[in-house]
Amino acid sequence: MALIKAENLTLGYGQKTVVEGLSFSLEAGQRILVCGENGSGKSTLVHALCGMHTPMAGTVVYGEGVKDGIGFLPQKAAQTLSFPSTVYECVASGVRRGFWMKKADRERIQTALEHFGILPIAKERFSDLSGGQRQRVLLARAFLCAQHVLVLDEPVTGLDPIITHELYHHLCHVSDGGRGVLFVSHDVSGALEFCTHVLHLCRGGKAHFYTVDEYRESAHFCDLCQEVHHA
Amino acid sequence: MLEMLVVPLRYGFFVAALFVGAATALIAALLGTHLTFKGFSMIGDGLSHVGFGTIAIAVALGAAPLQVAVPVVVLTAVLLLSVKRKLTDAAADSSVAMLSAAGLAAGVIAVSLAGTNFDLNSYLFGSVLAVGEEEVVPILMLCAVIFAVYLVCYPAFFALTFDEEFFEAKTHKATLFRALLASLAAACVVVGMQSVGALLISALLIFPPSAAKHLARSFRGTVVLAGVFSVLCFVVGLFLSYHLSLPAGGAVVLTNAALYLVCLLFGKLKK
């Protein structure tokens, strides 16, 4: 069942096109890695799929109730360092609907805090945390409100290898529960073990959708391996 | 000492000022917490100048000042916050500054046209002790409505303030709540102009949350403490103005400034 379906999607800013004629669908249980060089339109695609960027052409079609059940992790945390909120408040903003919270919501928040190992720092100020800790807090918030789809824009930035590995396991857990996961990452070799499909974006607008096995055999992956080797 | 507190309360105008000012100070602090931490601190200044200009024009045309000012300032606030979203921070700062100057200039010209019918000082520096009995109930009701809307929308306002991109992805209602926050702030600014005046209203939005953040650990704690500080400073400032024969608006703002310095020092010592 398609949770999100992109049909002939063209994205850009003003006169500049960054993604052209892209068609693919994210289905329940899939984990799609979006990769490509800087400026190839990865974040723009993520914004379009979350309904925050209007396509120049084509459409994004959502399954029933999916549009309001997307858990999203932005590429850059927008908050200023002087913002006085606790870790708990930040995570709770993923589910909170009223001034007073329901018991079920409190339990879900507690579970998310435990899941990401941030329960001991729940009362700390978000601004006092390290970059990696902040990323885990924002991930917990995204996981909490991902009823159907989880969209993560560079989720492993700033995370150590162990936490990165744990995160990929979390993604598997989420998709095994019937949700779809789409994430942007430059850590292609690490992420390939855990994703089911790869969406490779090229500068100039072209996009290629592969299964993981197809991607490992593709010219794009060979080029990437060579670039990493030379670097 | 007790007499110093009781004597002013014998006067109806003082009690009216106490209620109106405290209610205004409370909602200004609550909304100001969101505006300050979202980087919209100066919007109160810009809106109050637009409010001043609108009131002056309304008086010059013989219309009811507040009935004209509230919708105009609300509309300006919504437009201003929408513009800020699309422009860079520098351009948005410039737009607030330009709006502020244009509003004041329009007011000055309208005042000269209105002649002696317009009490310039009361709108520029506030005249909370001159609030008429017939104005008390409408102002308190407006403050109560703003307070109720704020409580209902608190989670959305928090999420919007903390991370607008996430909030938009989750709800697709960031523009709506941004406009709502702007509208409430604009209404608060117009009402607050009566208490401390157009030139000082932004102090009620900025000082209490800036002081509270040095003591509170959470955002909710900051909001609650900012509300308490704001009401406390208003009450203390009003009593000081009575006993020392000072302008009420100036006394309230300086009390806020003094409390901010105390909290700043306390915060530094705590670290």
PDB file of C-alpha atoms in Angstrom, chain B residues 36-264:
ATOM      1  CA  THR B  36      11.186  37.018  22.370  1.00  0.00           C
ATOM      2  CA  PHE B  37      12.446  33.467  21.916  1.00  0.00           C
ATOM      3  CA  LYS B  38      11.312  33.386  18.319  1.00  0.00           C
ATOM      4  CA  GLY B  39      13.379  36.479  17.560  1.00  0.00           C
ATOM      5  CA  PHE B  40      10.439  38.867  17.211  1.00  0.00           C
ATOM      6  CA  SER B  41      11.338  41.042  20.218  1.00  0.00           C
ATOM      7  CA  MET B  42      11.079  44.321  18.386  1.00  0.00           C
ATOM      8  CA  ILE B  43       7.733  43.599  16.797  1.00  0.00           C
ATOM      9  CA  GLY B  44       5.965  45.074  19.837  1.00  0.00           C
ATOM     10  CA  ASP B  45       7.784  48.341  19.252  1.00  0.00           C
ATOM     11  CA  GLY B  46       6.833  48.437  15.575  1.00  0.00           C
ATOM     12  CA  LEU B  47       3.212  47.561  16.249  1.00  0.00           C
ATOM     13  CA  SER B  48       2.824  50.116  19.017  1.00  0.00           C
ATOM     14  CA  HIS B  49       4.046  52.858  16.690  1.00  0.00           C
ATOM     15  CA  VAL B  50       1.583  51.712  14.047  1.00  0.00           C
ATOM     16  CA  GLY B  51      -1.070  51.713  16.776  1.00  0.00           C
ATOM     17  CA  PHE B  52      -0.116  55.258  17.744  1.00  0.00           C
ATOM     18  CA  GLY B  53      -0.319  56.430  14.138  1.00  0.00           C
ATOM     19  CA  THR B  54      -3.679  54.708  13.630  1.00  0.00           C
ATOM     20  CA  ILE B  55      -5.157  56.160  16.811  1.00  0.00           C
ATOM     21  CA  ALA B  56      -3.955  59.635  15.855  1.00  0.00           C
ATOM     22  CA  ILE B  57      -5.507  59.298  12.384  1.00  0.00           C
ATOM     23  CA  ALA B  58      -8.750  57.950  13.890  1.00  0.00           C
ATOM     24  CA  VAL B  59      -8.953  60.938  16.261  1.00  0.00           C
ATOM     25  CA  ALA B  60      -8.196  63.338  13.401  1.00  0.00           C
ATOM     26  CA  LEU B  61     -11.067  61.786  11.429  1.00  0.00           C
ATOM     27  CA  GLY B  62     -13.392  61.770  14.431  1.00  0.00           C
ATOM     28  CA  ALA B  63     -13.550  57.936  14.674  1.00  0.00           C
ATOM     29  CA  ALA B  64     -13.321  55.753  17.804  1.00  0.00           C
ATOM     30  CA  PRO B  65      -9.562  55.234  18.388  1.00  0.00           C
ATOM     31  CA  LEU B  66      -9.425  51.671  19.734  1.00  0.00           C
ATOM     32  CA  GLN B  67     -12.057  50.286  17.368  1.00  0.00           C
ATOM     33  CA  VAL B  68      -9.932  51.459  14.444  1.00  0.00           C
ATOM     34  CA  ALA B  69      -6.538  50.643  15.954  1.00  0.00           C
ATOM     35  CA  VAL B  70      -7.181  47.007  16.934  1.00  0.00           C
ATOM     36  CA  PRO B  71      -8.015  45.673  13.431  1.00  0.00           C
ATOM     37  CA  VAL B  72      -5.331  47.782  11.718  1.00  0.00           C
ATOM     38  CA  VAL B  73      -2.592  46.671  14.132  1.00  0.00           C
ATOM     39  CA  VAL B  74      -3.724  43.025  13.991  1.00  0.00           C
ATOM     40  CA  LEU B  75      -3.580  43.118  10.188  1.00  0.00           C
ATOM     41  CA  THR B  76      -0.148  44.751  10.300  1.00  0.00           C
ATOM     42  CA  ALA B  77       1.134  42.107  12.694  1.00  0.00           C
ATOM     43  CA  VAL B  78      -0.074  39.256  10.495  1.00  0.00           C
ATOM     44  CA  LEU B  79       1.500  40.840   7.402  1.00  0.00           C
ATOM     45  CA  LEU B  80       4.723  41.598   9.246  1.00  0.00           C
ATOM     46  CA  LEU B  81       5.182  38.044  10.508  1.00  0.00           C
ATOM     47  CA  SER B  82       4.375  36.660   7.060  1.00  0.00           C
ATOM     48  CA  VAL B  83       6.965  38.960   5.506  1.00  0.00           C
ATOM     49  CA  LYS B  84       9.549  37.935   8.094  1.00  0.00           C
ATOM     50  CA  ARG B  85       9.062  34.318   7.115  1.00  0.00           C
ATOM     51  CA  LYS B  86       9.884  35.040   3.497  1.00  0.00           C
ATOM     52  CA  LEU B  87      12.700  37.553   3.941  1.00  0.00           C
ATOM     53  CA  THR B  88      16.078  37.292   5.574  1.00  0.00           C
ATOM     54  CA  ASP B  89      16.397  38.321   9.205  1.00  0.00           C
ATOM     55  CA  ALA B  90      18.176  41.542   8.239  1.00  0.00           C
ATOM     56  CA  ALA B  91      15.425  42.519   5.814  1.00  0.00           C
ATOM     57  CA  ALA B  92      12.777  41.675   8.399  1.00  0.00           C
ATOM     58  CA  ASP B  93      14.496  43.845  11.006  1.00  0.00           C
ATOM     59  CA  SER B  94      14.540  46.659   8.477  1.00  0.00           C
ATOM     60  CA  SER B  95      10.842  46.150   7.752  1.00  0.00           C
ATOM     61  CA  VAL B  96       9.989  46.430  11.467  1.00  0.00           C
ATOM     62  CA  ALA B  97      12.140  49.574  11.776  1.00  0.00           C
ATOM     63  CA  MET B  98      10.598  51.157   8.672  1.00  0.00           C
ATOM     64  CA  LEU B  99       7.100  50.329   9.832  1.00  0.00           C
ATOM     65  CA  SER B 100       7.863  51.745  13.251  1.00  0.00           C
ATOM     66  CA  ALA B 101       9.164  55.019  11.830  1.00  0.00           C
ATOM     67  CA  ALA B 102       6.323  55.317   9.300  1.00  0.00           C
ATOM     68  CA  GLY B 103       3.708  54.678  12.006  1.00  0.00           C
ATOM     69  CA  LEU B 104       5.190  57.343  14.287  1.00  0.00           C
ATOM     70  CA  ALA B 105       5.495  59.821  11.417  1.00  0.00           C
ATOM     71  CA  ALA B 106       1.865  59.257  10.398  1.00  0.00           C
ATOM     72  CA  GLY B 107       0.881  59.797  14.020  1.00  0.00           C
ATOM     73  CA  VAL B 108       2.816  63.045  14.336  1.00  0.00           C
ATOM     74  CA  ILE B 109       1.207  64.449  11.171  1.00  0.00           C
ATOM     75  CA  ALA B 110      -2.254  63.306  12.269  1.00  0.00           C
ATOM     76  CA  VAL B 111      -1.701  64.914  15.690  1.00  0.00           C
ATOM     77  CA  SER B 112      -0.915  68.243  14.068  1.00  0.00           C
ATOM     78  CA  LEU B 113      -4.093  67.908  11.993  1.00  0.00           C
ATOM     79  CA  ALA B 114      -6.171  66.862  15.044  1.00  0.00           C
ATOM     80  CA  GLY B 115      -4.953  69.925  16.926  1.00  0.00           C
ATOM     81  CA  THR B 116      -5.710  70.091  20.639  1.00  0.00           C
ATOM     82  CA  ASN B 117      -8.248  67.240  20.622  1.00  0.00           C
ATOM     83  CA  PHE B 118      -5.500  64.647  20.800  1.00  0.00           C
ATOM     84  CA  ASP B 119      -3.708  63.894  24.056  1.00  0.00           C
ATOM     85  CA  LEU B 120      -0.288  63.007  22.643  1.00  0.00           C
ATOM     86  CA  ASN B 121       1.354  62.186  25.961  1.00  0.00           C
ATOM     87  CA  SER B 122      -1.293  59.728  27.075  1.00  0.00           C
ATOM     88  CA  TYR B 123      -0.721  57.558  24.005  1.00  0.00           C
ATOM     89  CA  LEU B 124       3.049  57.940  23.859  1.00  0.00           C
ATOM     90  CA  PHE B 125       3.763  57.429  27.561  1.00  0.00           C
ATOM     91  CA  GLY B 126       0.571  55.767  28.793  1.00  0.00           C
ATOM     92  CA  SER B 127      -2.151  56.888  31.151  1.00  0.00           C
ATOM     93  CA  VAL B 128      -3.241  53.834  33.065  1.00  0.00           C
ATOM     94  CA  LEU B 129      -4.455  55.973  35.986  1.00  0.00           C
ATOM     95  CA  ALA B 130      -6.800  57.748  33.589  1.00  0.00           C
ATOM     96  CA  VAL B 131      -8.554  54.594  32.376  1.00  0.00           C
ATOM     97  CA  GLY B 132     -12.261  55.288  32.554  1.00  0.00           C
ATOM     98  CA  GLU B 133     -14.607  53.005  34.518  1.00  0.00           C
ATOM     99  CA  GLU B 134     -16.464  52.187  31.317  1.00  0.00           C
ATOM    100  CA  GLU B 135     -13.198  50.936  29.765  1.00  0.00           C
ATOM    101  CA  VAL B 136     -12.267  48.559  32.584  1.00  0.00           C
ATOM    102  CA  VAL B 137     -14.705  45.731  31.800  1.00  0.00           C
ATOM    103  CA  PRO B 138     -14.077  45.642  28.001  1.00  0.00           C
ATOM    104  CA  ILE B 139     -10.297  45.633  28.533  1.00  0.00           C
ATOM    105  CA  LEU B 140     -10.489  42.893  31.188  1.00  0.00           C
ATOM    106  CA  MET B 141     -12.770  40.842  28.933  1.00  0.00           C
ATOM    107  CA  LEU B 142     -10.377  41.210  26.005  1.00  0.00           C
ATOM    108  CA  CYS B 143      -7.479  40.147  28.240  1.00  0.00           C
ATOM    109  CA  ALA B 144      -9.516  37.153  29.470  1.00  0.00           C
ATOM    110  CA  VAL B 145     -10.245  36.066  25.881  1.00  0.00           C
ATOM    111  CA  ILE B 146      -6.562  36.394  24.925  1.00  0.00           C
ATOM    112  CA  PHE B 147      -5.581  34.432  28.040  1.00  0.00           C
ATOM    113  CA  ALA B 148      -8.081  31.640  27.277  1.00  0.00           C
ATOM    114  CA  VAL B 149      -6.995  31.366  23.628  1.00  0.00           C
ATOM    115  CA  TYR B 150      -3.385  31.304  24.786  1.00  0.00           C
ATOM    116  CA  LEU B 151      -4.001  28.432  27.212  1.00  0.00           C
ATOM    117  CA  VAL B 152      -5.831  26.369  24.580  1.00  0.00           C
ATOM    118  CA  CYS B 153      -3.155  27.003  21.954  1.00  0.00           C
ATOM    119  CA  TYR B 154      -0.130  26.749  24.270  1.00  0.00           C
ATOM    120  CA  PRO B 155       1.161  23.422  22.862  1.00  0.00           C
ATOM    121  CA  ALA B 156       0.910  24.733  19.297  1.00  0.00           C
ATOM    122  CA  PHE B 157       2.557  28.040  20.231  1.00  0.00           C
ATOM    123  CA  PHE B 158       5.359  26.171  22.002  1.00  0.00           C
ATOM    124  CA  ALA B 159       5.993  23.881  19.019  1.00  0.00           C
ATOM    125  CA  LEU B 160       5.855  26.877  16.657  1.00  0.00           C
ATOM    126  CA  THR B 161       8.331  28.814  18.773  1.00  0.00           C
ATOM    127  CA  PHE B 162      10.698  25.892  19.326  1.00  0.00           C
ATOM    128  CA  ASP B 163      10.834  24.454  15.807  1.00  0.00           C
ATOM    129  CA  GLU B 164       8.541  25.884  13.151  1.00  0.00           C
ATOM    130  CA  GLU B 165       9.719  23.506  10.424  1.00  0.00           C
ATOM    131  CA  PHE B 166       8.790  20.464  12.512  1.00  0.00           C
ATOM    132  CA  PHE B 167       5.460  22.030  13.479  1.00  0.00           C
ATOM    133  CA  GLU B 168       4.613  22.734   9.837  1.00  0.00           C
ATOM    134  CA  ALA B 169       5.482  19.159   8.805  1.00  0.00           C
ATOM    135  CA  LYS B 170       3.382  17.761  11.635  1.00  0.00           C
ATOM    136  CA  THR B 171       0.297  19.945  11.391  1.00  0.00           C
ATOM    137  CA  HIS B 172       0.481  22.009   8.173  1.00  0.00           C
ATOM    138  CA  LYS B 173      -0.926  24.857  10.264  1.00  0.00           C
ATOM    139  CA  ALA B 174       2.179  26.933  11.017  1.00  0.00           C
ATOM    140  CA  THR B 175       0.871  29.914   9.036  1.00  0.00           C
ATOM    141  CA  LEU B 176      -2.462  29.813  10.867  1.00  0.00           C
ATOM    142  CA  PHE B 177      -0.908  29.703  14.333  1.00  0.00           C
ATOM    143  CA  ARG B 178       1.695  32.298  13.390  1.00  0.00           C
ATOM    144  CA  ALA B 179      -1.139  34.611  12.346  1.00  0.00           C
ATOM    145  CA  LEU B 180      -3.030  33.824  15.563  1.00  0.00           C
ATOM    146  CA  LEU B 181       0.017  34.579  17.724  1.00  0.00           C
ATOM    147  CA  ALA B 182       0.541  37.824  15.795  1.00  0.00           C
ATOM    148  CA  SER B 183      -3.112  38.805  16.222  1.00  0.00           C
ATOM    149  CA  LEU B 184      -3.067  38.189  19.978  1.00  0.00           C
ATOM    150  CA  ALA B 185       0.181  40.132  20.303  1.00  0.00           C
ATOM    151  CA  ALA B 186      -1.255  43.019  18.293  1.00  0.00           C
ATOM    152  CA  ALA B 187      -4.395  43.185  20.441  1.00  0.00           C
ATOM    153  CA  CYS B 188      -2.183  43.075  23.541  1.00  0.00           C
ATOM    154  CA  VAL B 189      -0.033  45.918  22.204  1.00  0.00           C
ATOM    155  CA  VAL B 190      -3.049  48.152  21.558  1.00  0.00           C
ATOM    156  CA  VAL B 191      -4.455  47.498  25.029  1.00  0.00           C
ATOM    157  CA  GLY B 192      -0.998  47.893  26.584  1.00  0.00           C
ATOM    158  CA  MET B 193      -0.577  51.312  25.002  1.00  0.00           C
ATOM    159  CA  GLN B 194      -3.098  52.553  27.584  1.00  0.00           C
ATOM    160  CA  SER B 195      -0.952  51.249  30.437  1.00  0.00           C
ATOM    161  CA  VAL B 196       2.603  52.211  29.560  1.00  0.00           C
ATOM    162  CA  GLY B 197       2.262  53.984  26.221  1.00  0.00           C
ATOM    163  CA  ALA B 198       3.397  53.336  22.675  1.00  0.00           C
ATOM    164  CA  LEU B 199       7.047  54.035  23.432  1.00  0.00           C
ATOM    165  CA  LEU B 200       7.268  51.614  26.352  1.00  0.00           C
ATOM    166  CA  ILE B 201       4.889  48.726  25.570  1.00  0.00           C
ATOM    167  CA  SER B 202       7.629  46.575  24.036  1.00  0.00           C
ATOM    168  CA  ALA B 203       9.264  46.534  27.502  1.00  0.00           C
ATOM    169  CA  LEU B 204       6.302  44.535  28.856  1.00  0.00           C
ATOM    170  CA  LEU B 205       6.845  41.974  26.097  1.00  0.00           C
ATOM    171  CA  ILE B 206      10.614  41.650  26.454  1.00  0.00           C
ATOM    172  CA  PHE B 207      11.708  42.228  30.079  1.00  0.00           C
ATOM    173  CA  PRO B 208       9.657  39.559  31.935  1.00  0.00           C
ATOM    174  CA  PRO B 209      10.623  36.544  29.750  1.00  0.00           C
ATOM    175  CA  SER B 210      14.226  37.753  29.514  1.00  0.00           C
ATOM    176  CA  ALA B 211      14.387  37.908  33.315  1.00  0.00           C
ATOM    177  CA  ALA B 212      12.523  34.619  33.838  1.00  0.00           C
ATOM    178  CA  LYS B 213      14.782  32.567  31.595  1.00  0.00           C
ATOM    179  CA  HIS B 214      17.686  33.122  34.002  1.00  0.00           C
ATOM    180  CA  LEU B 215      15.798  31.369  36.805  1.00  0.00           C
ATOM    181  CA  ALA B 216      13.481  28.825  35.141  1.00  0.00           C
ATOM    182  CA  ARG B 217      14.728  25.543  33.681  1.00  0.00           C
ATOM    183  CA  SER B 218      11.773  24.761  31.427  1.00  0.00           C
ATOM    184  CA  PHE B 219       9.839  26.782  28.882  1.00  0.00           C
ATOM    185  CA  ARG B 220       6.626  26.378  30.851  1.00  0.00           C
ATOM    186  CA  GLY B 221       8.465  27.563  33.955  1.00  0.00           C
ATOM    187  CA  THR B 222       9.713  30.563  31.985  1.00  0.00           C
ATOM    188  CA  VAL B 223       6.177  31.407  30.858  1.00  0.00           C
ATOM    189  CA  VAL B 224       4.733  31.117  34.371  1.00  0.00           C
ATOM    190  CA  LEU B 225       7.584  33.058  35.983  1.00  0.00           C
ATOM    191  CA  ALA B 226       7.422  35.753  33.296  1.00  0.00           C
ATOM    192  CA  GLY B 227       3.698  36.180  34.036  1.00  0.00           C
ATOM    193  CA  VAL B 228       4.335  36.437  37.791  1.00  0.00           C
ATOM    194  CA  PHE B 229       7.242  38.875  37.317  1.00  0.00           C
ATOM    195  CA  SER B 230       5.247  41.034  34.954  1.00  0.00           C
ATOM    196  CA  VAL B 231       2.231  41.376  37.256  1.00  0.00           C
ATOM    197  CA  LEU B 232       4.495  41.928  40.262  1.00  0.00           C
ATOM    198  CA  CYS B 233       6.504  44.634  38.484  1.00  0.00           C
ATOM    199  CA  PHE B 234       3.341  46.366  37.355  1.00  0.00           C
ATOM    200  CA  VAL B 235       1.892  46.428  40.884  1.00  0.00           C
ATOM    201  CA  VAL B 236       5.176  47.589  42.454  1.00  0.00           C
ATOM    202  CA  GLY B 237       5.693  50.171  39.693  1.00  0.00           C
ATOM    203  CA  LEU B 238       2.190  51.531  40.098  1.00  0.00           C
ATOM    204  CA  PHE B 239       2.536  51.922  43.882  1.00  0.00           C
ATOM    205  CA  LEU B 240       5.940  53.563  43.411  1.00  0.00           C
ATOM    206  CA  SER B 241       4.496  55.978  40.881  1.00  0.00           C
ATOM    207  CA  TYR B 242       1.722  56.895  43.324  1.00  0.00           C
ATOM    208  CA  HIS B 243       3.952  57.474  46.331  1.00  0.00           C
ATOM    209  CA  LEU B 244       6.863  59.115  44.487  1.00  0.00           C
ATOM    210  CA  SER B 245       4.685  61.062  42.042  1.00  0.00           C
ATOM    211  CA  LEU B 246       6.326  59.410  39.021  1.00  0.00           C
ATOM    212  CA  PRO B 247       4.762  58.669  35.627  1.00  0.00           C
ATOM    213  CA  ALA B 248       3.172  55.211  35.962  1.00  0.00           C
ATOM    214  CA  GLY B 249       4.473  53.827  32.632  1.00  0.00           C
ATOM    215  CA  GLY B 250       8.055  54.833  33.345  1.00  0.00           C
ATOM    216  CA  ALA B 251       7.936  53.467  36.916  1.00  0.00           C
ATOM    217  CA  VAL B 252       6.587  50.095  35.701  1.00  0.00           C
ATOM    218  CA  VAL B 253       9.225  49.745  32.996  1.00  0.00           C
ATOM    219  CA  LEU B 254      12.089  50.708  35.325  1.00  0.00           C
ATOM    220  CA  THR B 255      10.842  48.174  37.894  1.00  0.00           C
ATOM    221  CA  ASN B 256      10.955  45.553  35.134  1.00  0.00           C
ATOM    222  CA  ALA B 257      14.470  46.662  34.197  1.00  0.00           C
ATOM    223  CA  ALA B 258      15.631  46.436  37.828  1.00  0.00           C
ATOM    224  CA  LEU B 259      14.187  42.937  38.209  1.00  0.00           C
ATOM    225  CA  TYR B 260      15.867  41.896  34.958  1.00  0.00           C
ATOM    226  CA  LEU B 261      19.257  43.016  36.289  1.00  0.00           C
ATOM    227  CA  VAL B 262      18.693  41.120  39.549  1.00  0.00           C
ATOM    228  CA  CYS B 263      17.750  37.947  37.633  1.00  0.00           C
ATOM    229  CA  LEU B 264      20.708  38.359  35.283  1.00  0.00           C
TER     230      LEU B 264
END
